[in-house]
Coordinates of C-alpha atoms and ligand atoms in Angstrom, one line a residue:
Chain A
M220 CA 68.4 -20.7 107.5
E221 CA 68.9 -20.5 103.8
T222 CA 65.8 -21.8 102.5
P223 CA 62.3 -20.9 103.6
Y224 CA 60.7 -22.7 106.4
I225 CA 57.9 -23.9 104.7
I226 CA 56.4 -24.2 101.3
D227 CA 52.9 -23.7 101.2
D228 CA 51.4 -24.2 97.7
R229 CA 47.8 -24.2 98.1
D230 CA 47.1 -24.4 94.2
G231 CA 49.4 -27.1 93.7
G232 CA 48.4 -29.0 97.0
R233 CA 51.8 -29.2 98.4
F234 CA 52.9 -28.4 101.7
K235 CA 56.6 -28.8 102.7
V236 CA 58.6 -28.2 106.1
A237 CA 62.2 -27.6 106.0
R238 CA 63.9 -30.4 108.3
E239 CA 66.2 -27.9 109.4
T240 CA 63.5 -26.3 111.4
F241 CA 63.9 -29.2 113.7
T242 CA 67.7 -29.3 114.0
S243 CA 68.5 -25.7 113.6
Q244 CA 69.9 -23.9 117.1
E245 CA 69.0 -20.6 115.5
V246 CA 65.4 -21.6 115.0
F247 CA 65.5 -23.0 118.4
E248 CA 66.4 -19.5 119.8
K249 CA 63.6 -17.9 117.6
E250 CA 61.1 -20.2 119.1
R251 CA 62.0 -19.4 122.6
D252 CA 62.2 -15.5 122.0
L253 CA 59.0 -15.7 119.4
I254 CA 56.8 -18.2 120.4
F255 CA 57.3 -19.3 124.4
Q256 CA 57.9 -15.6 125.2
N257 CA 54.7 -14.6 123.6
C258 CA 52.0 -17.3 123.4
W259 CA 49.6 -18.4 126.1
L260 CA 51.3 -21.5 127.8
Y261 CA 49.5 -24.1 129.8
L262 CA 50.3 -23.9 133.5
G263 CA 47.8 -26.4 135.3
H264 CA 44.3 -27.2 136.1
E265 CA 42.2 -25.4 138.8
S266 CA 41.6 -28.9 140.3
E267 CA 45.3 -29.1 141.2
L268 CA 44.7 -26.3 143.7
K269 CA 41.6 -27.3 145.4
E270 CA 42.1 -25.7 148.9
A271 CA 43.6 -22.3 150.0
S272 CA 47.4 -22.6 150.3
A273 CA 47.8 -25.6 147.8
F274 CA 50.7 -25.2 145.5
V275 CA 52.3 -26.7 142.5
A276 CA 55.8 -26.0 141.5
R277 CA 56.4 -26.6 137.8
T278 CA 58.5 -25.8 135.0
V279 CA 57.0 -24.1 131.9
A280 CA 59.4 -23.3 128.8
D281 CA 62.3 -23.7 131.4
Q282 CA 61.4 -21.4 134.0
N283 CA 60.3 -22.2 137.2
I284 CA 56.7 -21.1 138.1
L285 CA 54.8 -21.7 141.4
F286 CA 51.2 -22.0 140.7
V287 CA 49.6 -21.5 144.0
R288 CA 46.0 -20.6 145.9
G289 CA 46.9 -17.9 148.3
R290 CA 45.6 -17.6 151.9
D291 CA 43.2 -15.1 150.4
N292 CA 41.9 -17.8 147.9
V293 CA 43.2 -16.1 144.7
I294 CA 45.1 -18.6 142.3
R295 CA 48.3 -16.8 141.3
A296 CA 51.2 -17.7 138.9
L297 CA 54.8 -16.5 140.5
F298 CA 58.2 -16.9 139.3
N299 CA 59.7 -19.2 141.5
V300 CA 62.9 -17.2 141.7
C301 CA 64.0 -15.3 145.0
P302 CA 63.9 -11.5 144.4
H303 CA 67.1 -11.3 146.4
R304 CA 69.7 -13.1 144.6
G305 CA 67.8 -15.5 142.5
S306 CA 67.8 -18.7 144.1
T307 CA 64.8 -21.3 143.4
V308 CA 62.6 -20.6 146.4
C309 CA 60.0 -23.6 146.6
R310 CA 61.9 -26.9 146.0
E311 CA 59.0 -29.0 146.8
K312 CA 56.8 -30.3 143.7
R313 CA 53.5 -29.7 145.5
G314 CA 52.0 -29.5 148.7
K315 CA 50.3 -27.0 151.1
A316 CA 52.2 -24.1 152.6
K317 CA 51.3 -20.6 154.0
T318 CA 54.8 -19.4 153.6
F319 CA 57.7 -20.1 151.4
Q320 CA 61.4 -19.8 152.9
C321 CA 64.4 -19.1 150.4
M322 CA 67.2 -21.5 151.7
Y323 CA 70.0 -19.2 150.8
H324 CA 69.5 -16.1 153.0
G325 CA 66.3 -17.1 154.4
W326 CA 63.8 -14.7 153.2
V327 CA 60.1 -15.6 154.0
F328 CA 57.2 -15.0 151.5
K329 CA 53.6 -15.2 152.0
N330 CA 52.0 -17.4 149.6
T331 CA 50.6 -14.3 147.9
G332 CA 54.3 -13.7 147.0
E333 CA 54.4 -10.6 149.4
L334 CA 57.8 -10.6 151.3
A335 CA 57.1 -11.4 155.1
H336 CA 60.1 -11.5 156.9
L337 CA 64.0 -10.9 156.3
S338 CA 66.6 -11.2 158.8
G339 CA 69.0 -8.2 159.5
E340 CA 66.0 -6.1 158.2
N341 CA 67.4 -3.0 160.1
A342 CA 70.2 -3.2 157.7
Y343 CA 67.9 -2.1 154.9
S344 CA 66.1 1.0 154.2
K345 CA 62.8 1.6 156.1
D346 CA 60.5 1.0 153.2
F347 CA 62.3 -2.0 151.8
K348 CA 59.7 -4.3 152.6
E349 CA 56.7 -2.2 151.2
G350 CA 58.3 -2.1 147.8
D351 CA 56.9 -4.3 145.0
E352 CA 60.6 -5.2 144.2
S353 CA 61.1 -7.3 147.3
N354 CA 58.2 -9.7 146.5
L355 CA 58.0 -12.8 144.4
R356 CA 57.2 -11.5 141.0
P357 CA 54.0 -12.6 139.6
V358 CA 53.9 -13.9 135.6
P359 CA 53.0 -11.0 133.6
R360 CA 49.6 -12.7 132.7
L361 CA 47.6 -15.6 134.1
E362 CA 44.2 -16.3 132.7
Q363 CA 41.9 -19.4 132.6
Y364 CA 39.2 -21.1 130.4
A365 CA 37.0 -23.8 131.7
G366 CA 39.4 -24.5 134.8
F367 CA 42.6 -24.8 132.3
Y368 CA 45.0 -22.1 133.5
F369 CA 47.5 -20.4 131.0
I370 CA 50.5 -17.9 131.7
C371 CA 52.0 -15.4 129.3
F372 CA 55.3 -14.2 129.8
N373 CA 54.4 -11.0 127.5
K374 CA 52.2 -8.6 129.2
D375 CA 50.6 -7.2 126.0
V376 CA 49.2 -10.5 124.8
E377 CA 45.6 -10.8 123.8
P378 CA 43.2 -11.9 126.1
L379 CA 43.2 -15.8 126.5
E380 CA 39.7 -16.3 125.2
D381 CA 40.5 -14.5 121.9
Y382 CA 43.8 -16.5 121.7
L383 CA 42.0 -19.9 122.2
A384 CA 39.7 -19.1 119.2
G385 CA 37.8 -22.2 118.2
S386 CA 39.5 -24.5 120.5
K387 CA 37.4 -23.0 123.3
E388 CA 34.4 -25.0 122.0
Y389 CA 36.5 -28.1 122.3
L390 CA 37.8 -27.6 126.0
D391 CA 33.9 -27.0 126.8
V392 CA 33.1 -30.4 125.1
V393 CA 35.6 -31.9 127.8
S394 CA 34.2 -29.9 130.7
A395 CA 30.4 -31.1 129.7
Q396 CA 31.1 -34.6 130.2
S397 CA 30.2 -34.2 133.8
A398 CA 28.1 -31.7 135.8
Q399 CA 30.4 -32.2 138.9
G400 CA 33.4 -30.8 137.1
M401 CA 36.6 -32.3 136.0
E402 CA 39.7 -32.9 137.7
I403 CA 43.5 -34.1 137.2
I404 CA 44.0 -37.4 138.6
G405 CA 47.2 -37.8 140.9
G406 CA 50.3 -39.2 139.4
T407 CA 52.4 -37.3 136.7
Q408 CA 53.9 -38.9 133.7
E409 CA 57.1 -37.2 133.3
Y410 CA 59.4 -37.9 130.6
S411 CA 62.0 -36.8 127.9
I412 CA 62.1 -37.5 124.4
Q413 CA 65.1 -37.1 122.2
A414 CA 63.5 -35.4 119.5
N415 CA 62.2 -31.9 118.3
W416 CA 59.2 -30.7 120.3
K417 CA 57.4 -30.0 117.0
L418 CA 57.3 -33.7 116.2
L419 CA 55.2 -34.4 119.3
V420 CA 52.9 -31.5 118.2
E421 CA 52.5 -33.4 114.7
N422 CA 52.3 -36.8 116.2
S423 CA 49.6 -35.8 118.9
V424 CA 46.9 -34.9 115.9
D425 CA 48.0 -37.5 113.5
G426 CA 45.3 -39.6 112.7
Y427 CA 47.4 -41.0 109.7
H428 CA 49.8 -42.9 111.6
A429 CA 47.6 -45.2 113.9
E430 CA 47.2 -48.3 111.8
S431 CA 51.0 -48.8 111.0
T432 CA 52.7 -47.2 114.3
H433 CA 50.1 -48.5 116.8
A434 CA 49.2 -52.0 114.7
T435 CA 49.9 -54.1 118.3
Y436 CA 47.4 -51.7 120.0
L437 CA 44.8 -52.3 117.7
D438 CA 45.6 -56.2 117.5
Y439 CA 45.3 -56.1 121.1
L440 CA 41.7 -54.4 121.1
M441 CA 40.7 -57.0 118.8
N442 CA 42.1 -59.8 120.7
T443 CA 40.6 -58.7 123.9
N444 CA 37.2 -57.8 122.8
G445 CA 36.3 -61.1 121.0
G446 CA 37.0 -59.9 117.4
L447 CA 35.2 -56.4 118.1
T448 CA 33.8 -54.3 116.8
A449 CA 31.8 -52.4 114.3
T450 CA 33.4 -49.2 115.1
R451 CA 35.8 -48.0 112.4
L452 CA 38.7 -45.2 112.7
A453 CA 36.8 -42.4 110.9
G454 CA 36.3 -38.7 111.3
K455 CA 37.4 -35.3 110.1
G456 CA 40.0 -32.6 110.9
Y457 CA 39.2 -29.1 111.7
D458 CA 41.5 -25.8 111.7
L459 CA 40.4 -24.0 114.9
G460 CA 42.3 -20.8 114.1
N461 CA 45.6 -19.2 115.6
G462 CA 47.6 -22.3 115.0
H463 CA 45.0 -24.8 117.3
A464 CA 43.4 -27.7 115.4
V465 CA 41.6 -30.8 116.2
I466 CA 40.6 -34.1 114.8
E467 CA 37.2 -35.8 115.8
Y468 CA 36.8 -39.3 114.7
S469 CA 35.1 -42.6 115.9
A470 CA 37.3 -45.4 117.1
P471 CA 36.8 -49.3 118.3
W472 CA 38.4 -48.5 121.8
G473 CA 36.1 -48.0 124.9
R474 CA 35.3 -44.7 126.2
P475 CA 34.3 -43.9 130.1
V476 CA 32.2 -41.4 128.4
A477 CA 30.5 -43.4 127.2
Q478 CA 31.3 -46.1 124.5
W479 CA 31.2 -49.6 126.1
I480 CA 33.2 -52.5 124.9
P481 CA 32.9 -56.5 125.4
M482 CA 35.7 -56.5 127.7
W483 CA 34.0 -54.4 130.2
G484 CA 31.4 -57.2 130.8
E485 CA 27.7 -56.5 131.9
D486 CA 28.6 -54.6 135.1
G487 CA 30.4 -52.0 132.7
K488 CA 27.6 -51.9 130.4
K489 CA 25.2 -51.0 133.2
E490 CA 27.7 -48.1 134.3
I491 CA 28.3 -46.9 130.6
N492 CA 24.5 -46.9 129.9
Q493 CA 23.9 -44.7 133.1
V494 CA 26.5 -42.1 131.9
Y495 CA 25.0 -42.1 128.5
D496 CA 21.5 -41.5 129.9
E497 CA 22.7 -38.7 132.4
L498 CA 24.4 -37.2 129.5
V499 CA 21.3 -37.0 127.3
G500 CA 19.3 -35.8 130.0
R501 CA 21.7 -33.1 130.6
V502 CA 23.0 -31.7 127.0
G503 CA 20.3 -33.5 124.7
A504 CA 20.7 -36.3 122.4
E505 CA 22.8 -34.8 119.6
T506 CA 25.5 -33.4 122.0
A507 CA 25.5 -36.4 124.2
E508 CA 26.3 -38.4 121.1
K509 CA 29.1 -36.4 120.0
I510 CA 30.6 -36.3 123.4
A511 CA 30.3 -39.9 124.2
T512 CA 31.2 -41.7 121.0
K513 CA 33.7 -39.4 119.2
N514 CA 37.2 -38.8 120.0
R515 CA 39.1 -35.6 119.8
N516 CA 42.8 -35.0 119.6
M517 CA 43.5 -31.3 119.8
I518 CA 46.5 -29.2 119.8
I519 CA 46.4 -25.7 121.5
F520 CA 49.2 -23.8 120.0
P521 CA 52.1 -24.0 120.6
N522 CA 52.4 -26.9 123.2
L523 CA 49.3 -28.0 124.8
V524 CA 47.5 -31.3 123.9
V525 CA 44.4 -32.3 125.0
N526 CA 43.2 -35.8 123.9
D527 CA 39.8 -37.1 124.7
I528 CA 40.2 -40.4 123.3
M529 CA 40.2 -43.9 125.5
A530 CA 40.8 -41.5 128.4
I531 CA 41.6 -37.9 128.5
T532 CA 45.1 -36.7 128.6
V533 CA 46.2 -33.2 129.1
R534 CA 50.0 -33.1 127.9
T535 CA 52.4 -30.4 127.6
F536 CA 56.0 -30.2 126.5
Y537 CA 58.6 -27.6 125.6
P538 CA 62.2 -28.0 123.9
T539 CA 65.2 -28.1 126.2
S540 CA 67.5 -28.1 122.9
P541 CA 66.9 -28.6 119.3
N542 CA 66.8 -32.3 119.6
S543 CA 65.1 -32.7 122.9
M544 CA 62.0 -32.0 124.8
M545 CA 60.6 -32.4 128.4
V546 CA 57.0 -33.8 128.5
N547 CA 54.5 -33.8 131.5
G548 CA 51.6 -36.0 130.9
F549 CA 48.2 -36.0 133.1
A550 CA 45.1 -37.9 133.2
M551 CA 41.9 -36.1 133.5
G552 CA 38.7 -37.6 135.1
V553 CA 35.3 -36.6 136.4
V554 CA 35.2 -35.3 140.0
G555 CA 33.3 -37.8 142.2
E556 CA 32.9 -40.8 139.2
S557 CA 32.3 -44.2 140.5
D558 CA 35.4 -46.4 141.7
W559 CA 34.4 -48.7 138.5
R560 CA 34.6 -45.7 136.2
R561 CA 37.8 -44.1 137.5
E562 CA 39.5 -47.5 137.7
Y563 CA 38.5 -48.4 133.9
R564 CA 39.5 -44.9 133.1
L565 CA 42.9 -45.4 134.4
S566 CA 43.4 -48.8 132.9
N567 CA 42.4 -47.5 129.4
F568 CA 44.7 -44.5 129.9
L569 CA 47.6 -47.0 130.7
E570 CA 46.9 -49.5 128.0
F571 CA 47.7 -46.8 125.3
I572 CA 49.1 -43.8 126.7
G573 CA 52.3 -43.0 128.3
P574 CA 56.0 -44.6 128.7
G575 CA 54.6 -48.0 129.6
G576 CA 51.8 -48.0 127.5
F577 CA 50.8 -50.2 124.4
A578 CA 51.3 -47.2 121.8
T579 CA 53.2 -44.3 123.3
P580 CA 56.6 -46.2 123.2
D581 CA 56.0 -46.8 119.5
D582 CA 55.3 -42.9 119.0
V583 CA 58.7 -42.0 120.8
E584 CA 60.2 -44.8 118.6
A585 CA 58.9 -42.7 115.5
L586 CA 59.6 -39.3 116.8
E587 CA 63.4 -40.3 117.5
Q588 CA 63.7 -42.1 114.4
C589 CA 62.7 -39.0 112.5
Q590 CA 65.0 -36.9 114.6
N591 CA 67.5 -39.3 113.5
G592 CA 66.5 -38.9 109.8
F593 CA 66.7 -35.2 110.0
K594 CA 70.5 -35.4 110.4
S595 CA 70.4 -35.5 106.6
A596 CA 68.7 -32.3 106.4
A597 CA 71.1 -30.8 104.1
N598 CA 70.9 -33.6 101.6
A599 CA 67.2 -34.7 102.1
P600 CA 65.8 -31.4 103.2
W601 CA 61.8 -31.5 103.0
N602 CA 59.2 -33.2 105.0
D603 CA 55.8 -33.7 103.3
I604 CA 52.5 -32.9 104.9
S605 CA 50.2 -32.3 101.8
K606 CA 47.9 -35.2 102.6
G607 CA 44.3 -34.1 101.9
M608 CA 45.2 -30.5 101.0
K609 CA 43.0 -30.5 98.3
A610 CA 39.9 -32.5 99.9
A611 CA 36.7 -30.3 100.1
V612 CA 36.3 -32.1 103.7
P613 CA 39.5 -33.2 105.3
S614 CA 39.6 -36.4 106.9
F615 CA 41.1 -37.1 110.4
D616 CA 43.8 -38.9 108.7
D617 CA 44.8 -36.0 106.4
E618 CA 47.3 -33.7 107.5
L619 CA 45.1 -30.3 107.8
Q620 CA 46.0 -30.2 111.6
M621 CA 49.5 -30.0 111.2
R622 CA 49.5 -27.4 108.3
A623 CA 47.4 -25.2 110.7
F624 CA 50.1 -25.4 113.2
W625 CA 52.9 -24.8 110.8
R626 CA 51.3 -22.0 109.2
E627 CA 50.9 -20.1 112.5
W628 CA 54.6 -21.2 113.6
N629 CA 55.8 -19.8 110.4
R630 CA 54.2 -16.5 111.0
R631 CA 55.3 -15.9 114.5
V632 CA 58.9 -17.1 113.8
S633 CA 59.0 -15.1 110.3
E634 CA 57.6 -11.9 111.8
F635 CA 61.1 -11.6 113.3
E636 CA 62.7 -11.3 109.9
E637 CA 60.4 -8.7 108.7
K638 CA 61.0 -6.3 111.7
Chain B
M1140 CA 76.0 -75.1 164.7
A1141 CA 73.2 -73.6 162.8
S1142 CA 69.8 -74.3 164.2
E1143 CA 66.9 -76.2 162.1
S1144 CA 65.1 -72.6 161.7
D1145 CA 68.3 -71.1 160.6
L1146 CA 68.7 -73.7 158.0
Q1147 CA 65.0 -73.3 157.0
E1148 CA 65.5 -69.6 156.5
M1149 CA 68.6 -70.1 154.5
F1150 CA 66.9 -72.5 152.2
Q1151 CA 63.8 -70.2 151.9
Y1152 CA 66.4 -67.4 150.9
F1153 CA 68.1 -69.6 148.3
R1154 CA 64.8 -70.6 147.0
I1155 CA 63.6 -67.0 146.7
Q1156 CA 66.8 -65.8 145.4
K1157 CA 66.9 -68.6 142.8
L1158 CA 63.6 -67.5 141.5
L1159 CA 64.4 -63.7 141.2
N1160 CA 67.6 -64.8 139.4
E1161 CA 65.6 -66.9 136.9
E1162 CA 63.2 -64.2 136.2
A1163 CA 66.2 -61.7 135.4
K1164 CA 67.6 -64.3 133.1
C1165 CA 64.4 -65.0 131.3
L1166 CA 64.0 -61.1 130.6
D1167 CA 67.3 -60.7 129.7
D1168 CA 67.2 -63.6 127.1
W1169 CA 63.9 -62.3 126.0
R1170 CA 62.1 -65.6 126.9
L1171 CA 59.0 -63.9 127.7
Q1172 CA 56.7 -67.0 127.7
D1173 CA 59.1 -68.5 130.4
W1174 CA 59.0 -65.2 132.4
L1175 CA 55.2 -65.6 132.6
S1176 CA 55.3 -69.0 133.7
L1177 CA 57.0 -67.7 136.9
Y1178 CA 53.6 -66.0 137.5
T1179 CA 50.4 -67.0 139.3
E1180 CA 47.3 -66.9 137.2
D1181 CA 46.0 -63.9 139.3
A1182 CA 49.4 -62.2 139.0
S1183 CA 49.8 -58.4 138.6
Y1184 CA 52.6 -56.1 137.5
Y1185 CA 52.9 -52.4 138.5
V1186 CA 55.4 -49.6 138.0
P1187 CA 53.9 -46.6 140.0
P1188 CA 54.5 -42.6 139.3
T1189 CA 57.6 -41.1 140.4
D1190 CA 55.7 -38.1 142.1
I1191 CA 53.8 -39.9 144.7
A1192 CA 55.2 -41.8 147.7
A1193 CA 55.4 -45.4 147.2
A1194 CA 53.4 -45.9 150.3
E1195 CA 50.4 -43.7 149.0
A1196 CA 50.1 -44.9 145.6
D1197 CA 47.3 -46.8 144.4
P1198 CA 46.5 -47.9 140.8
T1199 CA 42.9 -47.5 141.0
K1200 CA 43.3 -43.8 142.1
H1201 CA 46.8 -42.6 140.7
L1202 CA 48.1 -42.6 137.1
Y1203 CA 50.7 -45.2 137.1
Y1204 CA 53.4 -46.0 134.3
I1205 CA 52.0 -49.5 134.2
A1206 CA 49.1 -51.5 136.0
D1207 CA 49.0 -54.9 134.6
N1208 CA 46.8 -57.8 135.5
R1209 CA 47.7 -61.1 134.3
G1210 CA 45.8 -60.9 131.0
R1211 CA 47.4 -57.6 130.2
M1212 CA 50.6 -59.2 131.2
E1213 CA 50.1 -61.9 128.5
E1214 CA 49.2 -59.1 126.1
R1215 CA 52.1 -57.1 126.9
V1216 CA 54.4 -60.4 126.0
T1217 CA 52.3 -60.8 122.7
R1218 CA 53.0 -57.2 121.8
L1219 CA 56.6 -57.7 122.5
E1220 CA 56.9 -60.6 120.5
K1221 CA 55.6 -59.0 117.2
K1222 CA 57.8 -57.2 114.8
T1223 CA 55.3 -54.2 114.8
C1224 CA 56.1 -53.5 118.4
H1225 CA 58.3 -50.8 117.0
A1226 CA 59.9 -49.7 119.9
E1227 CA 61.6 -53.0 120.6
F1228 CA 62.2 -54.0 117.1
P1229 CA 64.7 -54.8 116.6
R1230 CA 64.9 -55.6 120.3
S1231 CA 67.4 -53.7 122.6
K1232 CA 69.9 -55.5 124.8
V1233 CA 68.8 -55.8 128.2
Q1234 CA 70.6 -56.5 131.5
H1235 CA 68.9 -56.9 134.9
V1236 CA 71.0 -56.8 137.8
V1237 CA 69.1 -57.8 141.2
S1238 CA 70.4 -57.6 144.8
N1239 CA 69.9 -56.4 148.1
I1240 CA 67.1 -59.0 148.8
V1241 CA 65.2 -58.7 151.8
V1242 CA 62.6 -61.2 153.0
N1243 CA 59.8 -59.0 154.9
D1244 CA 57.2 -60.2 157.4
S1245 CA 54.6 -62.9 155.9
L1246 CA 51.6 -61.5 154.8
E1247 CA 48.1 -62.3 156.2
N1248 CA 47.3 -64.4 153.2
G1249 CA 50.2 -66.6 153.8
R1250 CA 52.3 -65.1 151.0
L1251 CA 55.8 -63.9 151.4
S1252 CA 56.7 -60.2 151.0
V1253 CA 60.3 -59.7 149.5
S1254 CA 62.0 -56.7 148.5
A1255 CA 65.1 -56.4 146.2
S1256 CA 67.0 -53.7 144.5
F1257 CA 67.5 -53.5 140.8
V1258 CA 69.5 -51.8 138.2
I1259 CA 68.3 -52.4 134.5
Y1260 CA 70.4 -51.2 131.4
R1261 CA 68.7 -51.1 128.0
S1262 CA 70.9 -50.7 125.0
K1263 CA 69.8 -49.7 121.6
N1264 CA 70.9 -47.4 118.6
G1265 CA 74.2 -46.7 120.2
S1266 CA 72.8 -45.3 123.6
T1267 CA 71.9 -46.9 127.0
D1268 CA 69.1 -46.1 129.3
M1269 CA 69.3 -47.1 133.0
F1270 CA 66.3 -47.9 135.2
M1271 CA 67.1 -48.2 139.0
G1272 CA 64.8 -48.7 142.0
S1273 CA 63.2 -51.6 144.1
Y1274 CA 61.0 -54.4 143.6
L1275 CA 58.4 -55.5 146.3
Y1276 CA 57.3 -59.1 145.4
E1277 CA 54.4 -61.1 146.7
L1278 CA 55.2 -64.8 146.5
A1279 CA 53.5 -67.7 147.0
N1280 CA 53.9 -71.5 147.2
I1281 CA 51.8 -72.9 144.3
E1282 CA 52.3 -76.9 144.3
G1283 CA 55.9 -77.2 145.4
Q1284 CA 56.8 -74.3 143.4
L1285 CA 57.6 -70.7 144.7
R1286 CA 55.7 -68.1 142.1
I1287 CA 55.3 -64.6 141.8
C1288 CA 51.6 -63.2 142.9
K1289 CA 52.6 -59.6 142.4
K1290 CA 55.6 -57.2 141.4
M1291 CA 55.8 -53.8 142.0
C1292 CA 58.7 -51.6 140.6
S1293 CA 59.6 -48.2 142.4
L1294 CA 61.7 -46.3 140.4
A1295 CA 64.4 -44.4 142.1
L1296 CA 64.2 -41.6 139.4
D1297 CA 62.8 -38.4 139.2
G1298 CA 60.6 -39.0 136.2
L1299 CA 61.7 -40.7 133.1
R1300 CA 64.3 -38.4 132.0
P1301 CA 65.7 -39.0 129.6
Q1302 CA 64.5 -42.7 129.4
A1303 CA 61.1 -41.5 127.8
K1304 CA 59.8 -44.9 127.6
I1305 CA 59.3 -48.3 129.6
S1306 CA 59.5 -50.6 126.5
I1307 CA 61.0 -53.6 128.1
I1308 CA 59.8 -55.4 131.3
L1309 CA 61.5 -54.1 134.4
Ligands
FES500 S1 68.6 -15.6 147.5 FE1 66.8 -15.9 148.4 S2 67.2 -15.2 150.5 FE2 69.1 -14.6 149.4
FE2_501 FE1 50.5 -42.4 118.2

């Protein structure tokens, strides 16, 4: 690229991003080598592997990974690639299995990754099976925080907890919603967007767009809650370090933990009061209030979004080309919660989030229209994300979150140039 | 010669086919209020996830793409009729093709269970998305009219790639 990626003018209060960073093949390749190879990437949640021998086969940054709890109860991340000649080994998305057999020449692996059996064994040298090389390769690093498992393809990466920096506190806030723990609810929203992945990063923590992009959703809330509600969209944005950021704000929608809305009726009120009281008893009034009534949209650099809003969504995505991405969206709920609460949680989720919701389709439209606009990058080269740059206390609808992401992005991608 | 029961069966099939075709036409023409009028007051409309077997999926336990009761179906229509429904403004061109109608056994509550296949094309901004799969309907006779109580759209797709969104009614 001819121009800098970003212009970060703190004195002048101007922050610009070159639109070419969303369209360039060269940038896409740098991201692959410098970001997705070197950063901690979300793989899955511990609740997806409840029992020994449970597995989930997943694609992370274009690589096929087997997330598996072995027969020895150890959770592993293995490359889902046959050490023999490279075929994908497990071709089911999830299930339980003690062994995995490669379809090509039939090598059989224990769910710990170890080669258990190969036909024609006596044609190989004696100690062939003993060596590491014939086992499924583990991903170089796998670590977890609060049940969220991350992998890194670079074995020398800093420990996950250091990497997560200030975002840990907000993962703790999600965990603290229940004494019984949190879980991923079955059913994945899997979709693609014809836009650069960084557009979804920005959008996921964008408090500025709600009133315009999501006008119909806000209308819907008004409509279904009899004119609702005193709660305004208001709050703050925080830079959490290492490219992570969060906005925390109040909002007019109901929250299963624990903000009641009229649409939920008297039964709902009872449920929500109980949830609130339990929270106060367990974590104290102040924290309970924060957990229950505040919403949080968080980006963990580079590609994990944990939005604790009208429901909790865990969303991860990665680029498939400069102008397309794959997205996986999950709903998270409280282990063992009441049927009422689970039903309303899901209902709340669907109202807003995902391909069939009243909001996400409009986000997708916005992202695709931006990508479309970037075709003029050579003639109209800059995005502006200066909003609130000089504010003493950044508001949730300022653009601090995006600047935090972009500064880290720029640092990592530019490092290459200096070497 | 066709027997009396053959004729009855044919007549019923004809009524079902007419209803399903009428629904498809309402949706293609963006006559969404007319679409709603084909549904009962306690109707529901579902699009289950693509990674859970249709027989196991349950909207109170799993994350669907869409799980609307009548109230939310009405709100969905209200939204789709606004200019601020950005995903569908300007509106896309929509074509529903419905076929392979099979009348299953009657249900215990006296309703009819009917399945059918669909292919839906949605075109906008120079690209076309396709949705395909099968419908499972519950139909009831309400004051002499055949009406839809429940519609489930099981996508024969591996995720929504590349469609990204279900911004139209399937
Ligand atoms: S590639 Fe797997 S057994 Fe040959
Ligand atoms: Fe949005």
